[in-house]
Coordinates of C-alpha atoms and ligand atoms in Angstrom, one line a residue:
X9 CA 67.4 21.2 20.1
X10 CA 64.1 22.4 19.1
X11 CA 61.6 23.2 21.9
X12 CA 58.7 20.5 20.4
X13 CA 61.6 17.6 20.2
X14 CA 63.0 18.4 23.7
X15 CA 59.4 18.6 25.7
X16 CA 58.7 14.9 23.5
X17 CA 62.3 13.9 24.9
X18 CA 61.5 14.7 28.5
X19 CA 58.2 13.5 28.0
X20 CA 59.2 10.0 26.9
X21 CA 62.1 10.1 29.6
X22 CA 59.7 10.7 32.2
X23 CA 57.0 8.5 31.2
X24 CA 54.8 11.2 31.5
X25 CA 51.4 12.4 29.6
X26 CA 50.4 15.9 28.1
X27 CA 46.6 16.6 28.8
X28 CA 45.4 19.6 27.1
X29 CA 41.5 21.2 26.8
X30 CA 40.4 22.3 23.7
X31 CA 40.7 25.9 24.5
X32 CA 44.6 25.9 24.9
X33 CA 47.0 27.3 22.5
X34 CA 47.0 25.5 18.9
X35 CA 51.0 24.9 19.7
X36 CA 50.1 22.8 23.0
X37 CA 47.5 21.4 21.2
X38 CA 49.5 20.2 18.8
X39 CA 51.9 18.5 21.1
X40 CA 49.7 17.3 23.7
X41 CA 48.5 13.3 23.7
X42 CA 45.1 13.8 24.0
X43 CA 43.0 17.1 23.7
X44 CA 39.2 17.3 25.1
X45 CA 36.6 18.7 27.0
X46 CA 36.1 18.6 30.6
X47 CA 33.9 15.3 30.6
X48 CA 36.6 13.8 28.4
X49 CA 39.7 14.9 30.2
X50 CA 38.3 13.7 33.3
X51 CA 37.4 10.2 31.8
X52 CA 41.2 10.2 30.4
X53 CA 42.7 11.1 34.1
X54 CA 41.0 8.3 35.4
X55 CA 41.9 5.3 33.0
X56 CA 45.8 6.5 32.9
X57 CA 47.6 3.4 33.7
X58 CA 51.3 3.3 32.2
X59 CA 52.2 6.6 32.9
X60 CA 54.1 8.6 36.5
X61 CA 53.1 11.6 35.6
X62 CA 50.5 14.2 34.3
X63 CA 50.9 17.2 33.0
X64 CA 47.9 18.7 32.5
X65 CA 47.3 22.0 30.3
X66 CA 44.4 23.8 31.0
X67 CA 42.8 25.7 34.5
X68 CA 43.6 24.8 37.8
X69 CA 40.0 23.0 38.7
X70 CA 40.6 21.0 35.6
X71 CA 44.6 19.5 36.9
X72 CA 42.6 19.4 40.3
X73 CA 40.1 16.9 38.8
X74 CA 42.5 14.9 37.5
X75 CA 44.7 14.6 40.7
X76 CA 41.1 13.7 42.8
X77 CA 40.7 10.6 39.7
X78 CA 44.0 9.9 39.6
X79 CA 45.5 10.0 42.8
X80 CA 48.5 7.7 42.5
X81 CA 50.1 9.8 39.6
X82 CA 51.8 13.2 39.7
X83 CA 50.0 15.6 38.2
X84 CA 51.3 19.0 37.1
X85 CA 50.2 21.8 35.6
X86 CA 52.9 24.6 33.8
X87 CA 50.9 27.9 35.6
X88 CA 49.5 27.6 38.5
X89 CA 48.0 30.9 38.3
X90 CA 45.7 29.7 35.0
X91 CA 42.4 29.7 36.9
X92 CA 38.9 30.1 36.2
X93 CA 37.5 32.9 37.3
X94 CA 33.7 31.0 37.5
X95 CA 35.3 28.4 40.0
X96 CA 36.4 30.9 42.6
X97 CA 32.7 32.6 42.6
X98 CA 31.7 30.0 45.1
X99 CA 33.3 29.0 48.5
X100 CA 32.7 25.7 50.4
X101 CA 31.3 27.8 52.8
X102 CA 28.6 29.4 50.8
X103 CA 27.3 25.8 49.6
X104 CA 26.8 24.9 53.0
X105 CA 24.6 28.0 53.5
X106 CA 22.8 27.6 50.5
X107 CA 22.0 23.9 51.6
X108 CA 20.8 24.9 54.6
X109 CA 18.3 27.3 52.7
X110 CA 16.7 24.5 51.2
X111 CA 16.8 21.5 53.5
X112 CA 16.6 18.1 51.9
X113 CA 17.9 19.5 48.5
X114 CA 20.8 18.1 46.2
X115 CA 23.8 19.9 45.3
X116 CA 25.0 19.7 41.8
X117 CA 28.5 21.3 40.8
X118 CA 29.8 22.1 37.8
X119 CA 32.9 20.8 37.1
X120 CA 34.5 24.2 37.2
X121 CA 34.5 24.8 40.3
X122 CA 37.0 23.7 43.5
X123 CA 38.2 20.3 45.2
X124 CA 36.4 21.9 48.6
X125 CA 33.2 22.9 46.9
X126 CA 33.3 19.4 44.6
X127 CA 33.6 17.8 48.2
X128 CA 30.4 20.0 49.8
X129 CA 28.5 18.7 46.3
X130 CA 26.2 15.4 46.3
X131 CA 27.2 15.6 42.1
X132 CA 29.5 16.8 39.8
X133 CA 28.5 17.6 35.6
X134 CA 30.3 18.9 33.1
X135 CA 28.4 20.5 30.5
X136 CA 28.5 17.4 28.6
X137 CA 26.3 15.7 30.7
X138 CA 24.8 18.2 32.8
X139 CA 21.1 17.5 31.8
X140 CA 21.7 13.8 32.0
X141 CA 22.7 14.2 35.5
X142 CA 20.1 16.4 36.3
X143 CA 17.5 13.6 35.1
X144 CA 19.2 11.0 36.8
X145 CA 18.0 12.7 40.5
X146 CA 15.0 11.8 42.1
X147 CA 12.1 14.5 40.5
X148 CA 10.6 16.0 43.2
X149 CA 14.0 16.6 44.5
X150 CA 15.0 20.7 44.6
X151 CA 18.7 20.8 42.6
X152 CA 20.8 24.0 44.1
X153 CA 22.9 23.9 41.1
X154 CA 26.5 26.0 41.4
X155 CA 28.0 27.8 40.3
X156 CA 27.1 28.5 36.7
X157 CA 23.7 30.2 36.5
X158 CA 23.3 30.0 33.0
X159 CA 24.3 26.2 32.6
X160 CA 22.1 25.9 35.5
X161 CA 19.4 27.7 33.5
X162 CA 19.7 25.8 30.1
X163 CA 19.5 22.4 32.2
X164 CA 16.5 23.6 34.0
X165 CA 15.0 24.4 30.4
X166 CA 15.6 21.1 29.2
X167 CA 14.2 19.3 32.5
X168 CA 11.9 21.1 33.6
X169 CA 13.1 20.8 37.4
X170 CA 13.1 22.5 40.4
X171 CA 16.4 24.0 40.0
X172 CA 17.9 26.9 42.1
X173 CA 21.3 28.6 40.8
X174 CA 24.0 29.9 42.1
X175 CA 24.8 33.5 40.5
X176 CA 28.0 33.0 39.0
X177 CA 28.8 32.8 35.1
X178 CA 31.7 32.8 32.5
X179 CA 33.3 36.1 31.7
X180 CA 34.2 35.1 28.2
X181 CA 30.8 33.5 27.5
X182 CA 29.4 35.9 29.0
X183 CA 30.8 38.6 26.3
X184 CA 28.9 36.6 23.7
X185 CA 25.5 39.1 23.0
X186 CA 22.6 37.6 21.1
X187 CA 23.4 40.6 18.5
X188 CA 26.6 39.1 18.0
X189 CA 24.7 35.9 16.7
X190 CA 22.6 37.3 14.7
X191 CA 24.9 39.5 13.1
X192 CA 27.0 36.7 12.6
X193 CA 23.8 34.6 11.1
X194 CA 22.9 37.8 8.5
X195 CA 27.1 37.3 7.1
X196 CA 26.8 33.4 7.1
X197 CA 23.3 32.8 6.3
X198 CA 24.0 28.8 5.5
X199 CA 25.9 28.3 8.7
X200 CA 24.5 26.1 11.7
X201 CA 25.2 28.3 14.6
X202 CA 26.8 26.0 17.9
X203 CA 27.0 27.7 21.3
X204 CA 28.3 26.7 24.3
X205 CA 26.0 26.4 26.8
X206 CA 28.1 28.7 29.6
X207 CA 26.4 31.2 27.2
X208 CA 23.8 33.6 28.4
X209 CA 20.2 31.8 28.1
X210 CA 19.2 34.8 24.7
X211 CA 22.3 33.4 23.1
X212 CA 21.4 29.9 23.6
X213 CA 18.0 30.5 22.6
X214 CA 19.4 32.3 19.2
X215 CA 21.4 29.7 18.5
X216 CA 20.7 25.9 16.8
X217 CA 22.0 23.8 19.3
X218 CA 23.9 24.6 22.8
X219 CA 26.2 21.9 23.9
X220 CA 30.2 21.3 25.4
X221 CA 33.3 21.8 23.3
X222 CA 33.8 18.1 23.2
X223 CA 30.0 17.5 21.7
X224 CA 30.6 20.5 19.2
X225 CA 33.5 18.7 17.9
X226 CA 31.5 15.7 17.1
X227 CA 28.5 17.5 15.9
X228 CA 30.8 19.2 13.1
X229 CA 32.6 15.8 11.9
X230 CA 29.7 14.2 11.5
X231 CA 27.3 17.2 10.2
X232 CA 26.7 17.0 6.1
X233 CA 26.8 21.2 6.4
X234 CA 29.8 23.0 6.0
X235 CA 30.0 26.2 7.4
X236 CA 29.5 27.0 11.3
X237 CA 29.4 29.8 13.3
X238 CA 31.0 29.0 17.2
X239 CA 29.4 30.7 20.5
X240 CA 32.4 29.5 22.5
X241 CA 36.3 30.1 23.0
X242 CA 38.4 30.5 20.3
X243 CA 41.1 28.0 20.9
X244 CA 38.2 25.4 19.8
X245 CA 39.0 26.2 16.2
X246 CA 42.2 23.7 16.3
X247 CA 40.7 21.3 16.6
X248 CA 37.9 21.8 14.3
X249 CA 39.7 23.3 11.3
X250 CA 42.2 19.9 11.8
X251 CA 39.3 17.6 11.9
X252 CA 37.4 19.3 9.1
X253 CA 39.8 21.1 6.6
X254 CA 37.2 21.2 4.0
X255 CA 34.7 22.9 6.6
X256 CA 34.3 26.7 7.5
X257 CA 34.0 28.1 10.5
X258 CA 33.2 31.3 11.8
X259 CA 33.9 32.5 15.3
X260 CA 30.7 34.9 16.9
X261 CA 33.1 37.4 18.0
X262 CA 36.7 38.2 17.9
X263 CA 37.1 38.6 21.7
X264 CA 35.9 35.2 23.1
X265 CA 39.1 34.5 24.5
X266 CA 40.0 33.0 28.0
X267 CA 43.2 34.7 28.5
X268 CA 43.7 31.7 31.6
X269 CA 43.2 28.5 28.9
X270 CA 45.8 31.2 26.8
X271 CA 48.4 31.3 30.0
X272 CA 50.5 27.8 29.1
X273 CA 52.9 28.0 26.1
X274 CA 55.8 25.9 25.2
X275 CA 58.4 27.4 27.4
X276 CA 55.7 27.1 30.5
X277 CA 55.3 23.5 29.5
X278 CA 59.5 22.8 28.8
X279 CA 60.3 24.3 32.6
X280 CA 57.1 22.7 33.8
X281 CA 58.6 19.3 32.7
X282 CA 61.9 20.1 33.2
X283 CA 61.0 21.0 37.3
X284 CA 57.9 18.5 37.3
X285 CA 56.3 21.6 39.1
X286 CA 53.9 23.1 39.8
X287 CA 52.7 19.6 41.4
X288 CA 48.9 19.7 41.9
X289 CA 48.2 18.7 45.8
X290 CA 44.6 18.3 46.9
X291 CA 43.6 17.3 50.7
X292 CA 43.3 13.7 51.5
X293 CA 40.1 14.3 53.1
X294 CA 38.8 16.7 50.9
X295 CA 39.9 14.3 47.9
X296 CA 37.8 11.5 49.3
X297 CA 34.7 13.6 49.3
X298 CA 35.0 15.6 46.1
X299 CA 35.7 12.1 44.4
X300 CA 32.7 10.8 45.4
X301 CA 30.9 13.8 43.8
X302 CA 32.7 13.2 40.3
X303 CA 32.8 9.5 40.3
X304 CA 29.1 9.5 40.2
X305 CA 28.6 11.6 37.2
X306 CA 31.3 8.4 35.6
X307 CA 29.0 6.1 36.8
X308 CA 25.9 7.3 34.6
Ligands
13P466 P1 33.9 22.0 28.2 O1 33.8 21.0 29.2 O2 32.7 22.0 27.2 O3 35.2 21.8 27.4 O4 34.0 23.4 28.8 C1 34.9 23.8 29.7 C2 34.9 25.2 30.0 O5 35.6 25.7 30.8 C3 34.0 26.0 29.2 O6 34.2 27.3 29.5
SF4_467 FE1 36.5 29.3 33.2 FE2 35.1 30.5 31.3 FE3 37.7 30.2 31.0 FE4 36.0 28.1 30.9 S1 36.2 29.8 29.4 S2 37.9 28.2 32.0 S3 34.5 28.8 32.4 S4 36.7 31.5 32.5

């Protein structure tokens, strides 16, 4: 039996659901019941009612925030080691020094970050609705925003408050190089130019508009232009070629590749079903708190 019919077979038998992210492999993809950003995945995890179990291809934090939303339900994710190397530049431990640097402040935490720091955060974002979140805290408030500096920065741009970052970025958005826009912007002179906002804040400031995968796909579908050049990670394209065959797009640079959204294949995801491993376990107590954090970014 093909490899597609017998992952659908043990899907169905299982009564089981195929998350992906928008930056995994076209193949998974292509098989998975629902593909989005983080915002999106996370808003899936938590409205899953018929299903046992969740397998969830993408990085680690991502299956992590679907296990904290969805607690009753399996979750598993087909490598264990697909991590993201912006999550693991914070530690628990270093957000409660920073909070005690700035008494009285609010923590905000990206998404991509841990269960133990979510659970040391007042509030989670994605980049979806980072700003949004942002605006919904009190104003004269101090925001120790972790760990992306350069989300941090592009929301502090568009608020204008009192935000303090943590120093840790993307390495594959962080390979994207305002020359690489406007090179890419001399060759494609008709094309709006989306960047994801993970991007360095010279990149977002070449660019037209800076927003999360999930928002880029939407932009494109219901933009009247037709070509696009796209500041983020490759795997994006899937979607957006599918959605838009009569569209062009035009990725900044050939290397903006997360080789951790590219660990998960077919085979990964057959044994992963097959073995219903690697099951995603979070701590009770630290799922309590860390819930808290992300349920009140659903909320808004
Ligand atoms: P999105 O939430 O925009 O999909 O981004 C996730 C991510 O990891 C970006 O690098
Ligand atoms: Fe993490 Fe960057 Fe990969 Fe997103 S693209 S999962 S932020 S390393």
């Amino acid at each position: 039996m093909d490899i597609r019919e017998e992952i659908v077979r043990l899907k169905n038998k299982k009564r089981a659901i195929i998350l992906a992210h928008n930056y995994q492999r076209d193949e998974i993809q292509e098989i998975a019941d629902y593909t989005g950003d983080s915002l999106g995945l996370s808003k899936k995890a938590a409205s899953i009612q018929d299903k046992e179990l969740i397998v969830f291809c993408g990085v680690y934090f991502m299956a992590e925030t679907a296990k904290i939303l969805s607690p009753d339900k399996k979750v598993i994710i087909p490598d264990r080691g697909a991590g993201c190397p912006m999550a693991d530049m914070i530690t628990a431990q270093q957000v409660r020094e920073f909070r005690n640097k700035y008494p009285g402040s609010v923590v905000v935490c990206y998404v991509n970050s841990t269960a133990e720091v979510k659970a040391e955060s007042d509030m989670c974002c994605t980049s979806a609705n980072a700003v949004q979140v942002v605006l919904s805290l009190p104003a004269d408030k101090t925001i120790l925003f972790v760990p992306d500096r350069y989300l941090g920065d592009f929301v502090r741009k568009k608020t204008s408050r009192n935000i303090v970052c943590w120093k840790g970025f993307c390495p594959t958005h962080a390979r994207v190089t305002r020359d690489m826009v406007l090179a890419a912007r001399k060759k494609h002179p008709n094309a709006v130019v989306l960047v994801h906002p993970e991007c360095t804040e010279d990149v977002v400031d070449a660019a037209d508009e800076a927003m999360s995968t999930g928002q880029m796909i939407a932009y494109v579908k219901k933009s009247g232009r037709t070509e696009f050049i796209i500041g983020t990670e490759k795997g994006i394209l899937y979607q957006l070629k599918k959605e838009n065959p009569r569209k062009d797009f035009y990725l900044v640079g050939k290397d903006v590749i997360c080789p951790n959204m590219k660990k998960i294949d077919l085979q990964k995801l057959l044994v992963s079903l097959q073995e219903e491993q690697d099951e995603v376990v979070v701590a009770p107590a630290i799922m309590e708190r860390a819930r808290k954090a992300i349920s009140a970014m659903l909320l808004l």
